[in-house]
Amino acid sequence: MSTIQAAEKPPEDIEIPKPELSIVVEFTGGLEMLFSDQRRHPLSIPVTNKEGNPLTIADLIEHLCNHTMKDTRKELFVLDDHLRPGILVLINDADWELEGEEAYEIQAGDNILFVSTLHGG
Amino acid sequence: MPPALCALCKTERALIKRPKNHQKLCKGCFIQIFEDEVHHTIISSNLFFPGEKVAVGASGGKDSTVLASVLKTLNERHHYGVDLVLLSIDEGIKGYRDDSLETVKRNAVQYDMPLKIVGYDELYGWTMDQVVETIGKKGNCTYCGVFRRQALDRGAKILGIKHVVTGHNADDVAETVLMNLLRGDLPRLSRSTSIVTGSDASEVKRSKPLKYSYEKEIVLYAHHKKLDYFSTECIYSPEAFRGSARSLIKNLEKVRPSAILDVVRSGEDMARLVPGATQDSCRCDGKPASHQAAADDDNIGGCGSANGRTNGGEMAAMEKRLRENEAAEAGELETEITVTKIEVQRHDRPNQTNGQPKTPGTNLPVRLKQKLGTCEKCGYMSSQKLCQACMLLEGLNKNRPEITL
């Protein structure tokens, strides 16, 4: 452990730019049609959520709905505040079920892929 | 949490969690086991014989793309000796089918398989665009569904092929089981669970080698093998995006992933109770398949039915079958559409050179197996005088706006 004291925290009332994470979010299997017909979205997202906790996949999904998705059919992506059943998530190519699903804390440089299994050929 | 290691090789990082048994696998082991399980299904159901020509019903979507890829791999690995061809249907919907047909064309090159595309226009004289122009969007799926079903058969006949494989997966089968259960349609439920259909009654048999494969695993297989597929939604029925049976299946899977194969198994068990049911589940299930000498790797948990069940109910099932035979035959309508007039009207397409003699006399109300008749107009298998497609065409052709002759 370093003995150097961490930089003094700025007073809370001063606006400072929030630190951000750079990640890549991808949509495929038909989901790209909800996201401007674009598969790959390099994004900068806040490091922490509203409560000040590290940003999780659940927060990312909310962020995507509020900021990235232009399509109004949110229900094709989110149902009852959770990702729609039938949409798979791969975190750096691993099934999100191996990574804690919505609770996974996003790291800088992560690649998060949303794949729909719901669409036909 | 530390990354989990693959349950099989115990060296690579696990990337997949299997829905059927929660097993955590690395990419390589997942691809291997997925293929092994499809192979198991194929062998234990005796799907193919050496030298057989098989058409893969190919839409360019995930299921049929994975099917084509896996069959190519297995055919080479296990020397099935089958001759694989891609068969695609062009419904004639601008802006929908065009892109997926492009995908199929690429697949044909990637998998080195011949490709045949048959269009509704050439088969029926109508594209779906024209159908919708005439009847509107409501109910157009009925037309499309009936036309597609026959189109695959007709395409196969054109190619001289007697076996069409389709990409129906476990989720599809589970969904169909639920839908037929909700409709109270046990005969159809029975047929939909069979891995092979139509082999007796029609010249072209159908099978679903991915019947026990989870949709999730199909998508992951396509992803990890970097297969080239196309996802789309029909522009005429965007609400078909979600059937409620589909939503139910996906919600169940979320809570208990094994539910999908459980529904498939339940459907197979119910099918055994249905009169006239021919096939049952994977033959490794309790029944010592007589022709299973070729099953070299019998103990791969490939099909969904290997959970040590017994078939003790078969005798009871037989008795029930005998009792219910009549009732069910009366109830087993192929279609809800009834035709009152049967005036002769030319099919848009001259009758196929299918060698099927026209047999207008076979529709006498003989209490035989109902499905053995043929359509008076086109010779396609039908339990009614006219097959469904000809009935629909009859209505369409009457309403064709200012036809140009």
Coordinates of C-alpha atoms in Angstrom, one line a residue, chain B residues 9-403:
Chain B
C9 CA -10.9 -29.1 -20.5
K10 CA -10.3 -27.4 -17.2
T11 CA -7.7 -25.1 -18.8
E12 CA -9.5 -22.5 -20.8
R13 CA -11.7 -19.8 -19.4
A14 CA -15.4 -20.6 -19.5
L15 CA -17.4 -18.3 -21.8
I16 CA -20.7 -20.2 -22.0
K17 CA -23.1 -21.3 -19.4
R18 CA -25.3 -24.0 -20.9
P19 CA -29.0 -23.5 -20.3
K20 CA -29.8 -27.2 -20.1
N21 CA -27.4 -28.1 -17.3
H22 CA -25.6 -25.0 -16.2
Q23 CA -22.3 -26.4 -17.4
K24 CA -19.7 -23.8 -17.9
L25 CA -17.6 -24.3 -21.0
C26 CA -14.9 -22.6 -23.0
K27 CA -15.5 -21.7 -26.6
G28 CA -13.7 -24.7 -28.1
C29 CA -15.4 -27.3 -25.8
F30 CA -18.8 -25.6 -26.4
I31 CA -18.5 -25.8 -30.1
Q32 CA -17.4 -29.4 -29.9
I33 CA -20.3 -30.5 -27.6
F34 CA -22.9 -28.6 -29.6
E35 CA -21.8 -30.4 -32.7
D36 CA -21.6 -33.8 -30.9
E37 CA -25.1 -33.4 -29.6
V38 CA -26.5 -32.6 -33.1
H39 CA -24.6 -35.6 -34.4
H40 CA -26.2 -37.7 -31.6
T41 CA -29.6 -36.6 -32.6
I42 CA -29.0 -37.3 -36.3
I43 CA -27.6 -40.8 -35.6
S44 CA -30.1 -41.9 -33.0
S45 CA -33.0 -40.8 -35.2
N46 CA -31.5 -42.3 -38.3
L47 CA -32.1 -39.1 -40.1
F48 CA -29.9 -39.6 -43.2
F49 CA -28.6 -42.4 -45.3
P50 CA -25.4 -42.4 -47.4
G51 CA -25.9 -41.0 -50.8
E52 CA -29.1 -39.1 -49.7
K53 CA -29.7 -35.7 -51.2
V54 CA -30.7 -33.3 -48.5
A55 CA -32.0 -29.7 -48.9
V56 CA -31.4 -27.3 -46.1
G57 CA -34.3 -24.9 -45.9
A58 CA -32.2 -21.7 -45.7
S59 CA -33.5 -18.3 -44.8
G60 CA -30.2 -16.6 -44.0
G61 CA -31.2 -16.4 -40.4
K62 CA -29.4 -17.8 -37.4
D63 CA -31.0 -21.2 -37.2
S64 CA -30.7 -22.3 -40.8
T65 CA -27.2 -20.8 -41.1
V66 CA -26.1 -22.8 -38.1
L67 CA -27.9 -25.8 -39.4
A68 CA -26.1 -25.6 -42.8
S69 CA -22.7 -25.0 -41.1
V70 CA -23.1 -27.8 -38.6
L71 CA -24.4 -30.3 -41.2
K72 CA -21.4 -29.5 -43.4
T73 CA -19.0 -30.0 -40.5
L74 CA -20.7 -33.3 -39.4
N75 CA -21.0 -34.6 -42.9
E76 CA -17.3 -34.3 -43.4
R77 CA -16.3 -35.4 -39.9
H78 CA -18.6 -38.4 -39.6
H79 CA -18.8 -39.3 -43.3
Y80 CA -22.6 -39.3 -43.5
G81 CA -22.2 -39.2 -47.3
V82 CA -25.1 -36.9 -47.8
D83 CA -25.3 -34.4 -50.6
L84 CA -26.3 -31.0 -49.1
V85 CA -28.1 -28.3 -51.1
L86 CA -29.4 -24.9 -49.9
L87 CA -33.0 -24.3 -50.7
S88 CA -34.4 -20.8 -50.2
I89 CA -37.8 -19.3 -50.6
D90 CA -38.4 -15.9 -51.9
E91 CA -41.8 -14.7 -50.7
G92 CA -41.5 -11.6 -52.8
I93 CA -41.4 -9.0 -50.1
K94 CA -39.3 -6.0 -51.1
G95 CA -37.1 -4.7 -48.4
Y96 CA -37.4 -7.8 -46.3
R97 CA -36.2 -10.9 -48.2
D98 CA -33.6 -9.2 -50.4
D99 CA -31.0 -8.9 -47.7
S100 CA -31.4 -12.3 -46.3
L101 CA -31.2 -13.9 -49.8
E102 CA -27.9 -12.1 -50.2
T103 CA -26.8 -13.7 -47.0
V104 CA -27.8 -17.1 -48.3
K105 CA -25.9 -16.5 -51.5
R106 CA -22.8 -15.8 -49.4
N107 CA -23.5 -19.0 -47.4
A108 CA -23.6 -21.0 -50.5
V109 CA -20.1 -19.8 -51.3
Q110 CA -18.8 -20.2 -47.7
Y111 CA -20.2 -23.7 -47.4
D112 CA -19.6 -24.7 -51.0
M113 CA -23.2 -25.8 -51.4
P114 CA -25.4 -25.4 -54.5
L115 CA -28.3 -22.9 -53.9
K116 CA -31.8 -23.0 -55.3
I117 CA -34.1 -20.1 -54.7
V118 CA -37.8 -20.6 -55.5
G119 CA -40.2 -17.6 -55.6
Y120 CA -43.8 -17.4 -54.7
D121 CA -44.3 -15.6 -58.0
E122 CA -43.1 -18.5 -60.1
L123 CA -44.9 -21.1 -57.9
Y124 CA -48.2 -19.4 -57.3
G125 CA -48.2 -16.4 -59.6
W126 CA -48.4 -14.1 -56.6
T127 CA -45.7 -12.3 -54.6
M128 CA -46.5 -11.5 -51.0
D129 CA -46.4 -7.9 -51.9
Q130 CA -49.2 -8.5 -54.4
V131 CA -51.1 -10.6 -51.9
V132 CA -51.0 -7.8 -49.3
E133 CA -52.0 -5.3 -52.0
T134 CA -55.1 -7.3 -52.6
I135 CA -56.1 -8.5 -49.2
G136 CA -54.4 -6.0 -46.9
K137 CA -52.1 -6.8 -44.1
K138 CA -54.6 -8.6 -41.9
G139 CA -54.4 -12.3 -42.3
N140 CA -51.5 -12.2 -44.8
C141 CA -49.4 -14.5 -42.5
T142 CA -51.9 -17.3 -43.2
Y143 CA -51.2 -17.0 -46.9
C144 CA -47.5 -16.7 -46.4
G145 CA -47.3 -19.7 -44.1
V146 CA -49.3 -22.0 -46.3
F147 CA -47.4 -20.9 -49.4
R148 CA -44.0 -21.4 -47.7
R149 CA -44.8 -24.9 -46.4
Q150 CA -45.6 -26.0 -49.9
A151 CA -42.8 -24.0 -51.5
L152 CA -40.1 -26.0 -49.7
D153 CA -41.6 -29.2 -50.9
R154 CA -42.0 -28.0 -54.4
G155 CA -38.5 -26.6 -54.5
A156 CA -37.2 -29.9 -53.2
K157 CA -39.1 -31.7 -56.0
I158 CA -37.7 -29.4 -58.6
L159 CA -34.3 -30.5 -57.3
G160 CA -35.2 -34.1 -57.2
I161 CA -34.7 -34.1 -53.4
K162 CA -36.9 -36.0 -51.0
H163 CA -35.6 -34.7 -47.7
V164 CA -35.7 -31.1 -46.4
V165 CA -34.1 -30.2 -43.1
T166 CA -35.2 -27.1 -41.3
G167 CA -33.6 -25.0 -38.6
H168 CA -36.4 -25.5 -36.0
N169 CA -34.8 -25.4 -32.6
A170 CA -35.9 -26.5 -29.1
D171 CA -37.4 -23.1 -28.3
D172 CA -39.5 -23.3 -31.5
V173 CA -40.7 -26.8 -30.6
A174 CA -41.5 -25.8 -27.1
E175 CA -43.4 -22.8 -28.3
T176 CA -45.4 -24.9 -30.7
V177 CA -46.2 -27.4 -28.0
L178 CA -47.5 -24.7 -25.8
M179 CA -49.5 -23.1 -28.6
N180 CA -51.1 -26.4 -29.5
L181 CA -51.8 -27.2 -25.9
L182 CA -53.5 -23.8 -25.5
R183 CA -55.5 -24.4 -28.6
G184 CA -56.4 -28.0 -27.6
D185 CA -55.0 -29.3 -30.8
L186 CA -53.3 -32.5 -29.8
P187 CA -53.0 -34.0 -33.3
R188 CA -51.0 -31.0 -34.4
L189 CA -49.0 -31.0 -31.1
S190 CA -48.1 -34.6 -31.9
R191 CA -46.9 -33.8 -35.4
S192 CA -45.0 -30.8 -34.3
T193 CA -42.9 -32.7 -31.8
S194 CA -41.8 -35.4 -34.3
I195 CA -38.2 -35.0 -35.5
V196 CA -39.3 -36.3 -38.9
T197 CA -42.6 -35.4 -40.4
G198 CA -44.4 -36.1 -43.6
S199 CA -42.4 -39.1 -44.6
D200 CA -45.4 -41.4 -45.2
A201 CA -48.0 -39.1 -46.6
S202 CA -45.9 -37.0 -48.9
E203 CA -43.0 -37.5 -51.2
V204 CA -40.8 -35.0 -49.3
K205 CA -40.0 -35.6 -45.7
R206 CA -39.0 -32.9 -43.3
S207 CA -36.8 -33.2 -40.3
K208 CA -35.4 -30.9 -37.6
P209 CA -31.9 -31.8 -36.6
L210 CA -31.7 -28.9 -34.2
K211 CA -34.8 -29.9 -32.4
Y212 CA -33.0 -30.3 -29.1
S213 CA -30.7 -27.3 -29.5
Y214 CA -31.4 -24.3 -27.5
E215 CA -31.9 -21.1 -29.4
K216 CA -29.4 -19.5 -27.0
E217 CA -26.8 -22.0 -27.9
I218 CA -27.5 -21.6 -31.6
V219 CA -26.9 -17.9 -31.3
L220 CA -23.8 -18.4 -29.3
Y221 CA -22.5 -21.0 -31.8
A222 CA -23.1 -18.6 -34.6
H223 CA -21.3 -15.9 -32.6
H224 CA -18.3 -17.9 -31.6
K225 CA -17.9 -19.5 -35.1
K226 CA -18.4 -16.1 -36.6
L227 CA -21.1 -17.3 -38.9
D228 CA -22.6 -14.9 -41.4
Y229 CA -26.3 -14.6 -40.7
F230 CA -28.9 -12.0 -41.1
S231 CA -31.6 -11.0 -38.6
T232 CA -34.8 -9.4 -39.8
E233 CA -38.4 -9.0 -39.1
C234 CA -41.1 -9.3 -41.7
I235 CA -42.3 -5.8 -42.6
Y236 CA -45.9 -7.0 -42.8
S237 CA -46.2 -8.3 -39.3
P238 CA -43.8 -6.6 -37.0
E239 CA -46.1 -7.6 -34.1
A240 CA -45.2 -11.2 -34.9
F241 CA -41.9 -10.3 -33.3
R242 CA -43.4 -11.8 -30.1
G243 CA -46.0 -14.3 -29.8
S244 CA -47.2 -14.7 -26.3
A245 CA -46.2 -18.3 -26.3
R246 CA -42.7 -17.2 -27.2
S247 CA -42.6 -14.6 -24.4
L248 CA -43.8 -17.3 -22.0
I249 CA -41.0 -19.6 -23.1
K250 CA -38.4 -17.0 -22.7
N251 CA -39.7 -15.9 -19.3
L252 CA -39.7 -19.5 -18.2
E253 CA -36.1 -20.0 -19.5
K254 CA -35.1 -17.0 -17.4
V255 CA -36.3 -18.6 -14.2
R256 CA -35.5 -22.2 -15.1
P257 CA -33.5 -22.7 -18.2
S258 CA -34.2 -26.4 -18.4
A259 CA -37.9 -25.6 -18.8
I260 CA -37.5 -25.4 -22.6
L261 CA -36.3 -29.0 -23.0
D262 CA -38.8 -30.1 -20.4
V263 CA -41.6 -28.7 -22.5
V264 CA -40.2 -30.5 -25.5
R265 CA -40.1 -33.7 -23.6
S266 CA -43.6 -33.2 -22.2
G267 CA -44.8 -32.6 -25.8
E268 CA -43.2 -35.8 -26.9
D269 CA -44.9 -37.7 -24.1
M270 CA -48.2 -36.2 -24.9
A271 CA -47.7 -37.1 -28.5
R272 CA -47.5 -40.7 -27.6
L273 CA -51.0 -40.5 -26.4
V274 CA -52.3 -39.1 -29.6
P275 CA -53.9 -41.5 -32.0
G276 CA -52.0 -41.9 -35.2
A277 CA -48.8 -40.6 -33.8
T278 CA -45.9 -42.1 -35.6
Q279 CA -42.7 -40.8 -34.3
D280 CA -41.7 -40.3 -30.8
S281 CA -38.7 -38.7 -29.2
C282 CA -35.1 -39.5 -29.8
R283 CA -34.9 -43.2 -29.9
C284 CA -32.2 -43.4 -27.3
D285 CA -35.0 -42.7 -24.9
G286 CA -35.8 -46.0 -23.3
K287 CA -36.5 -47.7 -26.6
P288 CA -33.6 -49.8 -27.6
A289 CA -33.5 -48.7 -31.2
S290 CA -33.0 -51.6 -33.4
H291 CA -31.0 -49.7 -36.0
Q292 CA -28.7 -48.0 -33.7
A293 CA -25.6 -49.9 -34.5
A294 CA -24.2 -46.8 -36.0
A295 CA -24.5 -44.9 -32.8
D296 CA -20.9 -45.0 -31.9
D297 CA -21.2 -42.3 -29.3
D298 CA -24.4 -43.2 -27.7
N299 CA -23.9 -41.7 -24.3
I300 CA -23.5 -38.1 -25.3
G301 CA -26.3 -36.3 -23.7
G302 CA -27.4 -35.0 -27.0
C303 CA -31.1 -35.2 -27.0
G304 CA -33.3 -33.8 -24.4
S305 CA -34.8 -37.1 -23.5
A306 CA -32.1 -38.9 -21.7
N307 CA -33.2 -38.5 -18.2
G308 CA -33.8 -42.1 -17.4
R309 CA -37.5 -42.2 -17.9
T310 CA -39.4 -45.3 -18.7
N311 CA -42.0 -45.9 -21.2
G312 CA -44.3 -48.0 -19.0
G313 CA -47.4 -46.1 -20.2
E314 CA -47.2 -47.5 -23.7
M315 CA -49.8 -50.2 -23.3
A316 CA -52.2 -47.8 -21.8
A317 CA -51.4 -45.4 -24.6
M318 CA -52.2 -48.0 -27.2
E319 CA -55.6 -48.7 -25.6
K320 CA -56.4 -45.1 -25.4
R321 CA -55.3 -44.7 -29.0
L322 CA -57.6 -47.4 -30.2
R323 CA -60.5 -45.8 -28.3
E324 CA -59.8 -42.3 -29.5
N325 CA -58.9 -43.2 -33.1
E326 CA -62.2 -42.3 -34.6
A327 CA -62.8 -39.2 -32.7
A328 CA -59.5 -37.8 -33.5
E329 CA -59.6 -38.5 -37.2
A330 CA -62.8 -36.6 -37.4
G331 CA -61.2 -33.8 -35.6
E332 CA -58.0 -33.7 -37.4
L333 CA -58.7 -31.0 -39.9
E334 CA -55.8 -29.8 -41.8
T335 CA -57.3 -26.4 -42.1
E336 CA -60.0 -24.2 -40.9
I337 CA -60.8 -22.9 -44.3
T338 CA -63.8 -24.6 -45.9
V339 CA -64.5 -24.4 -49.5
T340 CA -68.1 -24.5 -50.8
K341 CA -67.5 -24.4 -54.5
I342 CA -65.1 -26.5 -56.4
E343 CA -65.3 -25.1 -59.9
V344 CA -62.3 -25.8 -62.0
Q345 CA -59.9 -23.1 -62.0
R346 CA -56.4 -23.2 -63.3
H347 CA -53.6 -23.1 -60.9
D348 CA -51.3 -20.3 -61.8
R349 CA -48.7 -22.8 -62.4
P350 CA -49.1 -25.8 -64.5
N351 CA -49.1 -29.0 -62.5
Q352 CA -45.8 -30.0 -61.3
T353 CA -44.0 -32.8 -63.0
N354 CA -44.2 -34.6 -59.8
G355 CA -45.4 -37.9 -61.2
Q356 CA -48.3 -37.8 -58.8
P357 CA -51.4 -38.9 -60.6
K358 CA -54.4 -36.8 -60.2
T359 CA -56.8 -38.7 -58.1
P360 CA -60.1 -37.0 -57.8
G361 CA -61.7 -40.1 -56.5
T362 CA -59.6 -40.4 -53.4
N363 CA -61.6 -38.0 -51.4
L364 CA -64.4 -40.3 -50.8
P365 CA -65.3 -40.2 -47.1
V366 CA -63.4 -43.4 -46.5
R367 CA -62.4 -43.7 -42.9
L368 CA -58.9 -44.3 -43.8
K369 CA -55.9 -42.2 -42.7
Q370 CA -57.1 -38.8 -43.7
K371 CA -53.8 -37.4 -45.0
L372 CA -53.4 -39.6 -48.0
G373 CA -55.3 -37.6 -50.5
T374 CA -54.0 -35.2 -53.1
C375 CA -55.2 -31.9 -54.2
E376 CA -57.4 -32.0 -57.3
K377 CA -55.7 -29.1 -58.9
C378 CA -52.0 -29.4 -58.2
G379 CA -51.5 -32.9 -56.9
Y380 CA -50.1 -31.7 -53.6
M381 CA -50.8 -33.8 -50.6
S382 CA -54.1 -32.7 -49.0
S383 CA -56.8 -34.1 -46.8
Q384 CA -59.3 -31.9 -48.6
K385 CA -60.3 -31.8 -52.3
L386 CA -58.1 -28.7 -52.7
C387 CA -54.9 -28.2 -50.9
Q388 CA -54.7 -25.1 -48.7
A389 CA -52.6 -23.2 -51.2
C390 CA -55.0 -23.8 -54.0
M391 CA -57.9 -22.7 -51.8
L392 CA -56.2 -19.5 -51.0
L393 CA -55.2 -18.9 -54.6
E394 CA -58.8 -19.5 -55.7
G395 CA -59.9 -16.6 -53.5
L396 CA -57.0 -14.5 -54.5
N397 CA -57.4 -15.0 -58.2
K398 CA -61.1 -14.0 -58.0
N399 CA -60.1 -10.8 -56.5
R400 CA -57.1 -10.0 -58.6
P401 CA -57.6 -6.4 -59.6
E402 CA -57.8 -5.7 -63.3
I403 CA -55.6 -8.5 -64.3

